[in-house]
Coordinates of C-alpha atoms in Angstrom, one line a residue:
Chain A
M323 CA -61.1 -39.3 -33.6
T324 CA -64.5 -39.8 -35.2
L325 CA -65.1 -38.4 -38.6
D326 CA -68.8 -38.0 -39.2
T327 CA -69.1 -39.0 -42.9
K328 CA -72.0 -41.3 -42.6
S329 CA -74.9 -39.0 -43.3
P330 CA -74.1 -37.0 -46.3
E331 CA -77.7 -36.0 -47.0
A332 CA -78.4 -34.9 -43.4
P333 CA -78.0 -31.3 -42.4
P334 CA -80.1 -28.7 -44.0
A335 CA -77.9 -25.9 -45.3
E336 CA -77.2 -23.1 -42.8
P337 CA -78.0 -19.5 -43.7
Q338 CA -74.3 -18.7 -44.7
S339 CA -74.0 -22.0 -46.6
Y340 CA -72.3 -21.8 -49.9
V341 CA -74.1 -24.5 -51.6
D342 CA -77.6 -24.2 -53.0
P343 CA -79.9 -26.0 -50.5
A344 CA -82.4 -26.8 -53.3
E345 CA -79.8 -29.0 -55.0
A346 CA -79.0 -32.3 -53.2
P347 CA -75.4 -33.4 -53.6
S348 CA -75.0 -36.0 -56.3
M349 CA -73.4 -39.4 -55.6
A350 CA -70.1 -38.3 -57.2
T351 CA -70.1 -35.1 -55.0
R352 CA -70.6 -37.2 -51.9
W353 CA -67.8 -39.5 -52.8
V354 CA -65.5 -36.6 -53.5
R355 CA -66.3 -35.2 -50.1
R356 CA -65.7 -38.4 -48.3
L357 CA -62.5 -38.9 -50.0
T358 CA -61.3 -35.4 -49.3
V359 CA -62.2 -35.7 -45.6
A360 CA -60.4 -39.0 -45.3
S361 CA -57.3 -37.9 -47.1
I362 CA -57.0 -34.7 -45.1
A363 CA -57.4 -36.7 -41.9
L364 CA -54.8 -39.2 -43.0
I365 CA -52.3 -36.7 -44.3
V366 CA -52.5 -34.5 -41.3
V367 CA -52.9 -37.0 -38.5
L368 CA -50.5 -39.7 -39.7
P369 CA -47.2 -37.8 -39.4
M370 CA -48.1 -36.2 -36.1
G371 CA -49.5 -39.5 -34.7
T372 CA -46.3 -41.3 -35.7
L373 CA -44.3 -38.7 -33.7
V374 CA -46.5 -39.5 -30.6
V375 CA -46.0 -43.2 -31.0
W376 CA -42.2 -42.9 -31.6
S377 CA -41.8 -40.7 -28.5
F378 CA -43.0 -43.7 -26.4
A379 CA -41.1 -46.3 -28.3
F380 CA -38.3 -48.2 -26.7
R381 CA -37.8 -50.7 -29.4
W382 CA -39.5 -50.5 -32.8
N383 CA -37.8 -52.3 -35.6
F384 CA -38.9 -52.9 -39.2
P385 CA -41.4 -54.3 -40.1
N386 CA -43.4 -54.0 -36.9
L387 CA -46.4 -51.7 -37.2
L388 CA -46.2 -50.8 -33.5
P389 CA -43.3 -50.7 -31.1
T390 CA -42.4 -54.1 -29.6
E391 CA -41.2 -52.4 -26.4
W392 CA -42.6 -49.2 -25.0
G393 CA -40.9 -46.8 -22.7
M394 CA -40.5 -43.3 -21.3
R395 CA -36.8 -43.0 -22.0
A396 CA -37.2 -40.2 -24.6
W397 CA -39.4 -38.2 -22.3
T398 CA -37.1 -38.7 -19.2
Y399 CA -34.3 -37.4 -21.3
V400 CA -36.3 -34.4 -22.4
A401 CA -37.1 -33.5 -18.8
N402 CA -33.4 -33.9 -17.9
D403 CA -31.3 -30.7 -17.6
S404 CA -28.5 -32.2 -19.7
S405 CA -30.7 -32.4 -22.8
R406 CA -31.1 -28.6 -22.7
V407 CA -34.7 -29.0 -23.9
L408 CA -36.1 -27.0 -21.0
E409 CA -33.4 -24.3 -21.5
G410 CA -34.3 -24.2 -25.2
L411 CA -38.0 -24.0 -24.4
W412 CA -37.4 -21.1 -22.0
N413 CA -35.2 -19.2 -24.5
S414 CA -37.5 -19.8 -27.4
S415 CA -40.4 -18.4 -25.3
K416 CA -38.5 -15.3 -24.3
V417 CA -37.3 -14.5 -27.8
G418 CA -40.8 -15.2 -29.2
A419 CA -42.4 -12.9 -26.7
L420 CA -39.8 -10.1 -27.3
V421 CA -40.2 -10.4 -31.1
T422 CA -44.0 -10.3 -30.8
I423 CA -43.9 -7.2 -28.5
M424 CA -41.5 -5.4 -30.8
S425 CA -43.5 -6.3 -33.9
I426 CA -46.7 -4.9 -32.4
A427 CA -44.9 -1.7 -31.3
V428 CA -43.4 -1.0 -34.7
G429 CA -45.9 -2.8 -36.9
L430 CA -49.2 -1.5 -35.6
P431 CA -48.7 2.1 -36.6
A432 CA -47.2 1.1 -39.9
S433 CA -50.0 -1.3 -40.8
R434 CA -52.6 1.3 -39.9
A435 CA -51.0 3.9 -42.2
L436 CA -50.9 1.3 -45.0
G437 CA -54.4 -0.1 -44.4
Q438 CA -56.2 3.2 -44.0
H439 CA -54.4 6.0 -45.8
E440 CA -53.4 6.8 -49.3
F441 CA -50.1 8.8 -49.6
R442 CA -47.3 9.5 -52.0
G443 CA -44.7 6.7 -52.2
K444 CA -47.1 4.1 -50.7
S445 CA -46.1 1.4 -53.1
L446 CA -42.4 2.0 -52.4
V447 CA -43.1 1.7 -48.7
E448 CA -45.0 -1.5 -49.3
W449 CA -42.2 -2.9 -51.3
L450 CA -39.6 -2.0 -48.7
L451 CA -41.6 -3.6 -45.9
L452 CA -42.3 -6.8 -47.8
M453 CA -38.9 -7.2 -49.3
P454 CA -37.7 -9.5 -46.4
I455 CA -40.4 -12.0 -47.5
I456 CA -38.8 -12.2 -50.9
V457 CA -35.1 -12.0 -50.2
P458 CA -34.0 -15.0 -48.0
T459 CA -33.4 -13.9 -44.4
L460 CA -30.2 -16.0 -44.4
V461 CA -28.6 -13.6 -46.8
A462 CA -29.2 -10.5 -44.7
T463 CA -28.3 -12.4 -41.5
M464 CA -24.8 -13.2 -42.7
G465 CA -24.2 -9.5 -43.2
I466 CA -25.8 -8.6 -39.9
H467 CA -23.6 -11.2 -38.2
Q468 CA -20.6 -9.0 -39.0
I469 CA -22.2 -5.9 -37.6
F470 CA -23.5 -7.6 -34.5
I471 CA -20.0 -9.0 -33.7
R472 CA -18.8 -5.4 -33.6
L473 CA -21.8 -4.2 -31.6
R474 CA -21.4 -7.2 -29.2
L475 CA -25.0 -8.3 -30.0
T476 CA -24.1 -11.9 -31.0
E477 CA -24.9 -14.6 -28.5
T478 CA -27.5 -12.4 -26.8
L479 CA -31.2 -12.7 -26.5
F480 CA -31.7 -9.2 -27.9
G481 CA -29.5 -9.8 -30.9
V482 CA -31.4 -13.0 -31.8
A483 CA -34.7 -11.2 -31.4
L484 CA -33.6 -8.4 -33.7
V485 CA -32.8 -10.8 -36.5
H486 CA -36.1 -12.7 -36.0
L487 CA -37.8 -9.3 -36.5
I488 CA -36.7 -9.2 -40.1
P489 CA -39.1 -12.0 -41.3
A490 CA -41.7 -11.2 -38.6
I491 CA -42.4 -7.6 -39.4
P492 CA -43.5 -8.2 -43.0
Y493 CA -46.0 -10.9 -42.1
F494 CA -47.3 -8.9 -39.2
V495 CA -47.8 -5.8 -41.3
L496 CA -49.4 -7.8 -44.2
V497 CA -52.1 -9.2 -41.9
M498 CA -52.7 -6.1 -39.8
A499 CA -52.9 -3.8 -42.9
S500 CA -55.7 -5.9 -44.2
V501 CA -57.4 -5.9 -40.8
F502 CA -57.2 -2.1 -40.7
A503 CA -58.4 -1.8 -44.3
N504 CA -61.6 -3.6 -43.4
Y505 CA -62.2 -1.5 -40.3
G506 CA -64.2 1.7 -40.5
T507 CA -63.1 4.7 -38.6
A508 CA -66.6 6.2 -38.1
L509 CA -66.9 4.9 -34.5
E510 CA -63.5 6.4 -33.6
E511 CA -64.6 9.7 -35.0
T512 CA -67.8 9.7 -33.0
A513 CA -65.9 8.9 -29.8
R514 CA -63.5 11.7 -30.5
T515 CA -66.3 14.2 -31.1
L516 CA -67.9 13.1 -27.9
G517 CA -64.7 14.2 -26.2
A518 CA -62.8 10.9 -25.6
S519 CA -59.0 11.2 -25.5
K520 CA -56.9 9.5 -28.0
L521 CA -55.8 6.9 -25.5
R522 CA -59.4 6.2 -24.5
V523 CA -60.5 5.9 -28.1
F524 CA -57.7 3.4 -28.8
R525 CA -58.5 1.3 -25.7
H526 CA -62.2 1.3 -25.9
V527 CA -62.9 1.6 -29.7
T528 CA -60.0 0.6 -31.8
L529 CA -58.6 -2.3 -29.8
P530 CA -61.8 -4.2 -29.4
A531 CA -62.5 -3.9 -33.1
I532 CA -59.1 -5.2 -34.2
S533 CA -58.4 -7.6 -31.3
S534 CA -59.2 -10.8 -33.1
G535 CA -57.0 -9.9 -36.1
L536 CA -54.3 -8.7 -33.7
L537 CA -54.4 -12.0 -31.9
V538 CA -53.9 -14.0 -35.1
A539 CA -51.1 -11.6 -36.3
S540 CA -49.3 -11.8 -33.0
M541 CA -49.5 -15.6 -33.0
F542 CA -48.1 -15.7 -36.5
T543 CA -45.3 -13.5 -35.4
F544 CA -44.5 -15.6 -32.3
L545 CA -44.5 -18.7 -34.4
I546 CA -42.2 -17.2 -37.0
S547 CA -39.7 -16.6 -34.3
W548 CA -40.4 -20.0 -32.7
G549 CA -39.5 -21.8 -35.9
Q550 CA -36.3 -19.9 -36.8
Y551 CA -33.2 -22.2 -37.0
V552 CA -30.4 -20.9 -39.0
T553 CA -30.7 -17.2 -38.0
T554 CA -30.6 -18.2 -34.4
L555 CA -27.6 -20.5 -35.0
L556 CA -25.7 -17.8 -36.6
I557 CA -26.4 -14.8 -34.3
G558 CA -26.7 -17.0 -31.2
G559 CA -23.3 -18.4 -32.0
G560 CA -24.4 -21.8 -30.8
T561 CA -24.4 -20.7 -27.2
F562 CA -27.8 -19.2 -27.2
I563 CA -29.9 -22.3 -27.4
T564 CA -33.5 -22.4 -28.6
L565 CA -35.7 -25.4 -29.2
P566 CA -35.0 -25.9 -32.9
L567 CA -31.3 -25.9 -32.1
V568 CA -31.8 -28.6 -29.6
L569 CA -34.0 -30.6 -32.0
F570 CA -31.8 -30.4 -35.1
P571 CA -29.0 -32.8 -34.0
F572 CA -31.4 -35.5 -33.1
L573 CA -33.2 -35.2 -36.4
S574 CA -30.1 -35.5 -38.4
G575 CA -28.6 -38.1 -36.0
G576 CA -31.5 -40.5 -36.6
N577 CA -32.4 -40.8 -32.9
H578 CA -36.1 -41.2 -33.7
A579 CA -37.6 -41.5 -30.2
T580 CA -35.8 -38.5 -28.7
A581 CA -36.3 -36.4 -31.9
A582 CA -40.1 -37.3 -31.7
A583 CA -40.3 -36.3 -28.1
I584 CA -38.6 -32.9 -28.6
S585 CA -40.7 -32.3 -31.7
L586 CA -43.8 -32.7 -29.6
V587 CA -42.5 -30.2 -27.1
F588 CA -41.7 -27.9 -30.0
I589 CA -45.4 -28.2 -31.2
A590 CA -46.8 -27.1 -27.9
P591 CA -47.5 -23.4 -28.8
A592 CA -48.9 -24.6 -32.2
V593 CA -51.6 -26.5 -30.3
A594 CA -52.4 -23.4 -28.3
V595 CA -52.5 -21.3 -31.4
L596 CA -54.9 -23.6 -33.1
V597 CA -57.3 -23.8 -30.2
M598 CA -57.4 -20.0 -29.9
T599 CA -57.4 -19.0 -33.6
S600 CA -59.0 -21.8 -35.6
R601 CA -62.3 -19.9 -35.8
Q602 CA -60.6 -16.7 -37.1
L603 CA -58.6 -18.6 -39.6
S604 CA -61.4 -20.3 -41.4
R605 CA -64.3 -17.9 -40.7
E606 CA -62.9 -14.4 -40.6
S607 CA -61.9 -13.5 -44.1
T608 CA -59.8 -10.4 -43.4
V609 CA -57.1 -12.2 -41.5
M610 CA -55.9 -14.8 -44.0
G611 CA -57.1 -12.6 -46.8
G612 CA -54.3 -10.2 -46.0
F613 CA -51.8 -12.7 -47.5
G614 CA -53.8 -12.4 -50.8
K615 CA -52.9 -8.8 -51.1
L616 CA -49.2 -8.9 -51.8
Chain B
M561 CA -49.9 17.1 -34.6
K562 CA -49.6 18.3 -38.1
D563 CA -51.3 15.9 -40.6
G564 CA -48.4 16.0 -43.0
L565 CA -46.2 14.4 -40.4
R566 CA -48.6 11.8 -39.1
I567 CA -48.1 9.1 -41.7
P568 CA -44.3 9.4 -41.9
L569 CA -44.2 9.1 -38.1
M570 CA -46.4 6.0 -38.2
L571 CA -44.2 4.4 -40.8
T572 CA -40.8 5.3 -39.5
P573 CA -40.3 2.7 -36.7
A574 CA -41.1 -0.3 -39.0
L575 CA -39.3 1.1 -42.0
G576 CA -36.3 2.1 -39.9
L577 CA -35.9 -1.3 -38.5
V578 CA -36.3 -3.1 -41.8
V579 CA -34.0 -0.7 -43.7
L580 CA -31.3 -0.7 -41.0
L581 CA -31.3 -4.4 -40.2
F582 CA -32.3 -6.0 -43.5
G583 CA -30.8 -3.3 -45.7
G584 CA -27.7 -3.0 -43.6
G585 CA -27.2 -6.7 -43.5
L586 CA -27.5 -6.9 -47.3
L587 CA -25.1 -4.0 -47.8
V588 CA -22.4 -5.5 -45.6
G589 CA -22.9 -8.8 -47.4
F590 CA -22.7 -7.1 -50.8
G591 CA -19.5 -5.3 -49.8
Q592 CA -17.9 -8.6 -48.8
S593 CA -19.0 -10.3 -52.0
L594 CA -17.1 -7.5 -53.8
G595 CA -14.0 -8.2 -51.7
Y596 CA -14.4 -5.5 -49.2
F597 CA -13.6 -7.3 -45.9
P598 CA -11.3 -5.2 -43.7
A599 CA -11.4 -7.9 -40.9
I600 CA -9.1 -10.1 -43.0
G601 CA -7.3 -7.3 -44.7
L602 CA -9.2 -7.1 -47.9
H603 CA -9.9 -3.6 -49.1
D604 CA -10.0 -3.7 -52.9
F605 CA -13.2 -4.0 -54.8
T606 CA -13.2 -6.8 -57.3
L607 CA -15.6 -9.0 -59.2
R608 CA -13.5 -12.1 -59.1
Y609 CA -15.6 -13.9 -56.4
Y610 CA -18.6 -13.6 -58.7
F611 CA -16.5 -14.8 -61.6
S612 CA -15.4 -17.8 -59.7
V613 CA -18.9 -18.6 -58.5
F614 CA -20.3 -18.4 -62.0
T615 CA -17.6 -20.5 -63.6
D616 CA -18.2 -23.3 -61.0
K617 CA -20.2 -26.1 -62.5
N618 CA -21.4 -27.1 -59.1
F619 CA -23.0 -23.7 -58.6
L620 CA -25.2 -24.1 -61.6
Q621 CA -26.3 -27.5 -60.5
S622 CA -27.2 -26.2 -57.0
L623 CA -29.0 -23.2 -58.5
W624 CA -31.1 -25.6 -60.7
L625 CA -31.9 -27.9 -57.8
T626 CA -32.9 -24.9 -55.6
F627 CA -35.1 -23.6 -58.4
R628 CA -36.6 -26.9 -59.2
I629 CA -37.6 -27.7 -55.6
A630 CA -39.2 -24.2 -55.2
A631 CA -41.0 -24.3 -58.5
V632 CA -42.4 -27.8 -58.0
T633 CA -43.5 -27.0 -54.5
T634 CA -45.2 -23.8 -55.6
V635 CA -47.1 -25.3 -58.5
L636 CA -48.1 -28.5 -56.7
S637 CA -49.2 -26.7 -53.5
S638 CA -51.3 -24.2 -55.5
V639 CA -53.1 -26.9 -57.5
L640 CA -53.7 -29.1 -54.4
A641 CA -54.8 -26.1 -52.4
V642 CA -57.4 -25.1 -55.0
G643 CA -58.6 -28.7 -55.1
F644 CA -59.1 -29.0 -51.4
T645 CA -60.7 -25.5 -51.2
L646 CA -63.3 -26.4 -53.8
V647 CA -64.6 -29.2 -51.5
L648 CA -64.0 -27.5 -48.2
R649 CA -65.9 -24.3 -49.0
Q650 CA -69.1 -26.2 -48.9
K651 CA -70.9 -27.3 -45.8
F652 CA -71.5 -31.0 -45.3
A653 CA -71.3 -33.6 -42.7
G654 CA -67.6 -33.8 -41.6
S655 CA -66.7 -30.5 -43.3
R656 CA -66.1 -28.7 -40.0
V657 CA -63.7 -31.4 -38.7
A658 CA -62.0 -31.5 -42.1
T659 CA -61.6 -27.7 -42.1
F660 CA -60.1 -27.8 -38.6
L661 CA -57.7 -30.6 -39.5
F662 CA -56.8 -28.7 -42.7
Q663 CA -55.5 -25.9 -40.5
V664 CA -53.4 -28.0 -38.3
P665 CA -50.1 -27.9 -40.3
L666 CA -50.2 -24.1 -40.4
P667 CA -48.7 -23.4 -37.0
V668 CA -46.5 -26.5 -36.9
P669 CA -42.8 -25.6 -37.3
H670 CA -41.1 -26.8 -40.5
L671 CA -38.6 -28.9 -38.6
V672 CA -41.4 -30.8 -36.9
A673 CA -43.2 -31.3 -40.2
A674 CA -40.0 -32.7 -41.6
S675 CA -39.5 -35.1 -38.8
G676 CA -43.1 -36.4 -39.1
I677 CA -42.8 -36.8 -42.8
V678 CA -39.4 -38.7 -42.5
L679 CA -40.9 -41.2 -40.0
L680 CA -43.5 -41.9 -42.6
V681 CA -41.6 -42.1 -45.9
T682 CA -38.1 -43.5 -45.1
Q683 CA -37.3 -46.9 -46.3
S684 CA -38.1 -48.3 -42.9
G685 CA -40.9 -45.7 -42.2
L686 CA -44.5 -46.4 -41.4
I687 CA -45.6 -46.5 -45.1
A688 CA -43.0 -49.1 -45.9
R689 CA -44.1 -51.1 -42.8
F690 CA -47.7 -51.1 -44.0
L691 CA -46.6 -52.3 -47.4
A692 CA -44.6 -55.0 -45.7
A693 CA -47.6 -56.0 -43.6
L694 CA -49.5 -56.3 -46.9
G695 CA -46.8 -58.5 -48.3
L696 CA -45.8 -56.1 -51.0
I697 CA -42.2 -55.6 -49.9
N698 CA -39.9 -57.7 -47.8
V699 CA -37.0 -55.5 -46.8
P700 CA -36.7 -51.7 -46.4
A701 CA -34.5 -51.6 -49.6
D702 CA -37.6 -52.6 -51.6
F703 CA -39.1 -49.2 -50.8
P704 CA -38.0 -46.3 -53.0
A705 CA -35.5 -43.9 -51.4
L706 CA -37.6 -40.7 -50.8
V707 CA -35.3 -39.2 -48.2
F708 CA -31.7 -38.2 -48.9
D709 CA -32.6 -38.7 -52.6
R710 CA -31.1 -36.6 -55.4
A711 CA -34.6 -35.4 -56.5
G712 CA -35.4 -34.0 -53.1
I713 CA -38.8 -35.7 -52.8
S714 CA -39.1 -35.6 -49.0
I715 CA -38.1 -31.9 -49.1
V716 CA -41.0 -31.2 -51.5
L717 CA -43.3 -33.4 -49.4
T718 CA -42.5 -31.5 -46.2
F719 CA -43.0 -28.1 -47.9
L720 CA -46.3 -29.3 -49.4
W721 CA -47.6 -30.5 -46.1
K722 CA -46.9 -27.0 -44.7
E723 CA -47.9 -24.8 -47.6
V724 CA -51.1 -26.4 -49.1
P725 CA -53.1 -25.3 -46.0
F726 CA -51.6 -21.8 -46.2
I727 CA -52.7 -21.2 -49.8
G728 CA -56.0 -23.0 -49.1
L729 CA -57.0 -20.9 -46.2
V730 CA -56.2 -17.7 -48.1
V731 CA -58.3 -18.9 -51.0
L732 CA -61.1 -19.9 -48.6
A733 CA -61.0 -16.4 -47.1
I734 CA -61.3 -14.8 -50.5
L735 CA -64.2 -17.0 -51.4
Q736 CA -65.9 -16.1 -48.2
S737 CA -65.6 -12.4 -48.7
V738 CA -66.8 -12.7 -52.3
G739 CA -69.8 -14.9 -51.5
P740 CA -71.7 -17.3 -53.8
Q741 CA -73.6 -14.7 -55.9
Y742 CA -71.4 -14.7 -58.9
E743 CA -71.4 -18.4 -59.3
E744 CA -75.2 -18.5 -58.8
L745 CA -75.6 -15.9 -61.4
A746 CA -73.5 -17.9 -63.8
R747 CA -75.5 -21.0 -63.0
T748 CA -78.8 -19.3 -63.7
L749 CA -77.3 -18.1 -67.0
G750 CA -76.7 -21.7 -67.8
A751 CA -72.9 -22.1 -67.2
N752 CA -71.9 -25.7 -66.3
A753 CA -69.5 -26.6 -63.5
R754 CA -66.5 -26.4 -65.7
Q755 CA -67.4 -23.0 -67.1
R756 CA -68.2 -21.7 -63.6
F757 CA -64.8 -22.8 -62.4
F758 CA -62.7 -21.4 -65.2
S759 CA -64.7 -18.2 -66.0
V760 CA -66.0 -17.2 -62.6
L761 CA -64.2 -18.9 -59.7
L762 CA -60.6 -18.9 -61.0
P763 CA -60.5 -15.2 -61.9
L764 CA -61.8 -14.4 -58.5
I765 CA -59.2 -16.4 -56.6
M766 CA -56.3 -15.9 -59.0
P767 CA -54.9 -12.8 -57.3
G768 CA -54.8 -14.6 -54.0
I769 CA -53.1 -17.7 -55.5
L770 CA -50.5 -15.5 -57.1
S771 CA -49.6 -13.6 -54.0
T772 CA -49.4 -16.7 -51.8
S773 CA -47.4 -18.5 -54.4
I774 CA -44.9 -15.7 -54.5
I775 CA -44.5 -16.1 -50.7
I776 CA -44.2 -19.9 -51.0
F777 CA -41.7 -19.7 -53.8
A778 CA -39.5 -17.2 -52.1
F779 CA -39.7 -19.1 -48.8
T780 CA -38.8 -22.5 -50.3
F781 CA -36.1 -20.9 -52.5
G782 CA -34.3 -19.4 -49.5
N783 CA -35.0 -22.2 -46.9
Y784 CA -31.9 -23.7 -45.4
E785 CA -32.8 -26.2 -42.8
I786 CA -35.2 -28.5 -44.6
P787 CA -32.8 -29.2 -47.6
L788 CA -29.9 -29.5 -45.1
L789 CA -31.9 -32.1 -43.1
L790 CA -33.5 -34.1 -45.9
G791 CA -31.3 -33.6 -49.0
V792 CA -28.2 -35.3 -50.3
R793 CA -24.8 -33.7 -49.5
F794 CA -24.2 -33.1 -53.2
P795 CA -25.8 -31.3 -55.0
A796 CA -27.0 -29.2 -52.1
T797 CA -29.4 -26.2 -52.5
L798 CA -27.9 -22.7 -52.7
P799 CA -28.7 -21.6 -49.2
V800 CA -27.0 -24.7 -47.8
V801 CA -23.9 -24.2 -50.0
A802 CA -23.7 -20.5 -49.0
Y803 CA -24.0 -21.3 -45.3
R804 CA -21.5 -24.1 -45.5
Q805 CA -18.9 -21.7 -47.2
Y806 CA -19.7 -19.0 -44.7
Q807 CA -19.1 -21.3 -41.7
D808 CA -15.8 -22.6 -43.1
P809 CA -12.9 -21.9 -40.7
D810 CA -11.1 -20.5 -43.7
L811 CA -12.2 -16.9 -43.7
A812 CA -10.9 -16.4 -47.2
L813 CA -14.0 -18.4 -48.4
R814 CA -16.4 -15.8 -47.0
P815 CA -16.4 -13.4 -49.9
E816 CA -17.4 -16.3 -52.1
A817 CA -20.1 -17.4 -49.7
M818 CA -21.5 -13.8 -49.8
A819 CA -21.3 -13.7 -53.6
I820 CA -23.4 -16.9 -53.6
S821 CA -26.0 -15.4 -51.2
I822 CA -26.2 -12.1 -53.1
I823 CA -26.8 -14.1 -56.3
L824 CA -29.4 -16.1 -54.5
A825 CA -31.2 -12.9 -53.4
V826 CA -30.9 -11.3 -56.9
V827 CA -32.3 -14.4 -58.6
A828 CA -35.2 -14.5 -56.1
V829 CA -36.1 -10.9 -56.8
L830 CA -35.7 -11.2 -60.6
L831 CA -37.9 -14.3 -60.7
L832 CA -40.5 -12.7 -58.7
V833 CA -40.6 -9.5 -60.7
A834 CA -40.9 -11.5 -63.8
Y835 CA -43.6 -13.6 -62.2
R836 CA -45.6 -10.5 -61.2
R837 CA -45.4 -9.1 -64.7
L838 CA -46.6 -12.4 -66.1
A839 CA -49.3 -12.6 -63.4
R840 CA -50.7 -9.2 -64.1
Y841 CA -50.9 -10.1 -67.8
A842 CA -52.7 -13.4 -66.9
V843 CA -55.1 -11.8 -64.5
R844 CA -56.4 -9.2 -66.9

C-alpha cells in the first residue's frame, strides 16, 4: 500500500474543498496530517494484516515477527465440510438476505412516512421504532425464545431471521427516513399529473432517486444480521449454524491460524460493501447523517 | 385511498413487527422475572427475584463493570472521532486514502475486530513481538496483560476500533451538509482556531455526536459476545451474567436471569433518558 504523503503543498484545492485555498497549510498542520494518515493506516491495517498472516502460519512462536513455517492447513480446514464453515457461510447468507428483504418490505413505507410527513403521535412512533437500538436485543430475545419454542420457530431459518429483524429495522428506518427527508416529491407529483401510475412513478422516479441510500441501508441491514452471534445461538438452538457460531469456539479456544482464516471468510461481504458504498459513506451526507438524527 | 389512512398503513408493518417481536419478548421476559413461568409450574407474581438480584454483591460489581466499559468507550470514541474528523474533512495529499481506510472497520463484524485486536495486544501478540525485537522485553510476561484483564482494556480497544469510524463518518456527513461558510464567517470576524472550534464547529456537530454516542453506549452496554470473549470470568458484564444464568440447566435460575436482563434494559433506558435531558440542556 502506498500512502502519498510526500507532497503536502501539491494539489490546488478542488471546488468543494473545505480549506481556504489562499491559506497554505502551516508546518504544524502538515505534520498533524501526516501523523493522522499514518496512524489511521497503522490502526486499521495492522489487525487485519495480522489476520491474513496468521491464516497462512503453520508455526509462529514468540518472539518471531513472521511465521517460521508457512502452510495452508487453516485454509484446507476451512474448505473441509467437517469444519462447517461453508454451511455457516451459506446459512449466514440466506438469513442476511431474508432479513434485508423483510426490512425493505416493512421499513420502506415506515421510513417514508417518518421522513416526509408530519402526523400526530410521530414522536411516539419514532421512539417505538428506535427502542430496540437502546434496549439490548439479548433481553427481548430471551423472552422471544419462550414464544418461539411454542410456535416451533426455534432452530429454523425463519425464526432466526425474525429475531435479527429486531436490531435491523431501527437502523434501516433511521437511514431511510433521512434519505426520504432529503428527497423532494415535486418530480413524483409531476409524473402523477402526467398520468403515470403509482407503480410507474415508484419504479421510474422514486427508486432511482433513493437507490444509493437504499443500497447503503440494505447493506447495513445485511451486515447487522451477518454479525449476530448470541441471538442466533439462542433461537437457532445451536443446530442452525451461521459463520459467527463457527468462528466463536476457535476464537475462545486460542487456535489462532484457524480463527484467522474463518475471520477472513467472515469479512468477505464487508469487503464487497466497502467497494460498493465507500463513495456514499464519505461523500453523500444524507446516508450517514441519518444516524445523527436520533 | 383516504388520506387519513395512508400514514397508519405505511407505519403498521414495521410497528407491528417491532411491537409484537420486541415488545412481546420483553413482556414474556418481564413476566418470568416476576415469577410467572407456567412451564416449570410457577404462577404467582413475586418480587423476590429482583430482591435477590439487588442484594447480590456480585450483581453490583457486574453492573459497574458494564457501565464503566460502555462509558469509557463512548467518551473515548467521541473524542477520537472528532479529532480524526477535524483532519479528514480537509483535502490534502493522502486524505482520500486515509478517508477510505477510516471507513474500513465499519462493515467488519465485531468478532473479527476482536480477533484482530487480540492477535496484536496479547502478551505474545504482534506488539509484544515488536517490543522484543527492539530489546525492550524478553518474555511475553513482560508485556502488560491487556486481554482477559479485570479492567477490560481489550474489550474497550475492540469497541473503539469499530465505533470511532462510525461517529467520525456521521460527523463528517454533518460537516459536509453544513459547509464551510460559518467557519469562514467566524474567521473573517477575527475568531482564532480555538474559538472557531468551540463556538462554531462544536455546536454544529454536537447533536450528531450526542445521537451517535447514545447508539454506541446502548450497544456496548448490551453487548454479549465481546466481553464474553475478551473478559475475565469474574466479574463478567451483565449481559454475560444474564445469559449464563439463562442457559443454566437448572430452570429455576431463569426468573433471576430475566430479572437481571430486565434491570439491564431499565438501566439502559434510564441512563439514556437522563443523557438526552442533559444533552438538550447542553446543546441550547
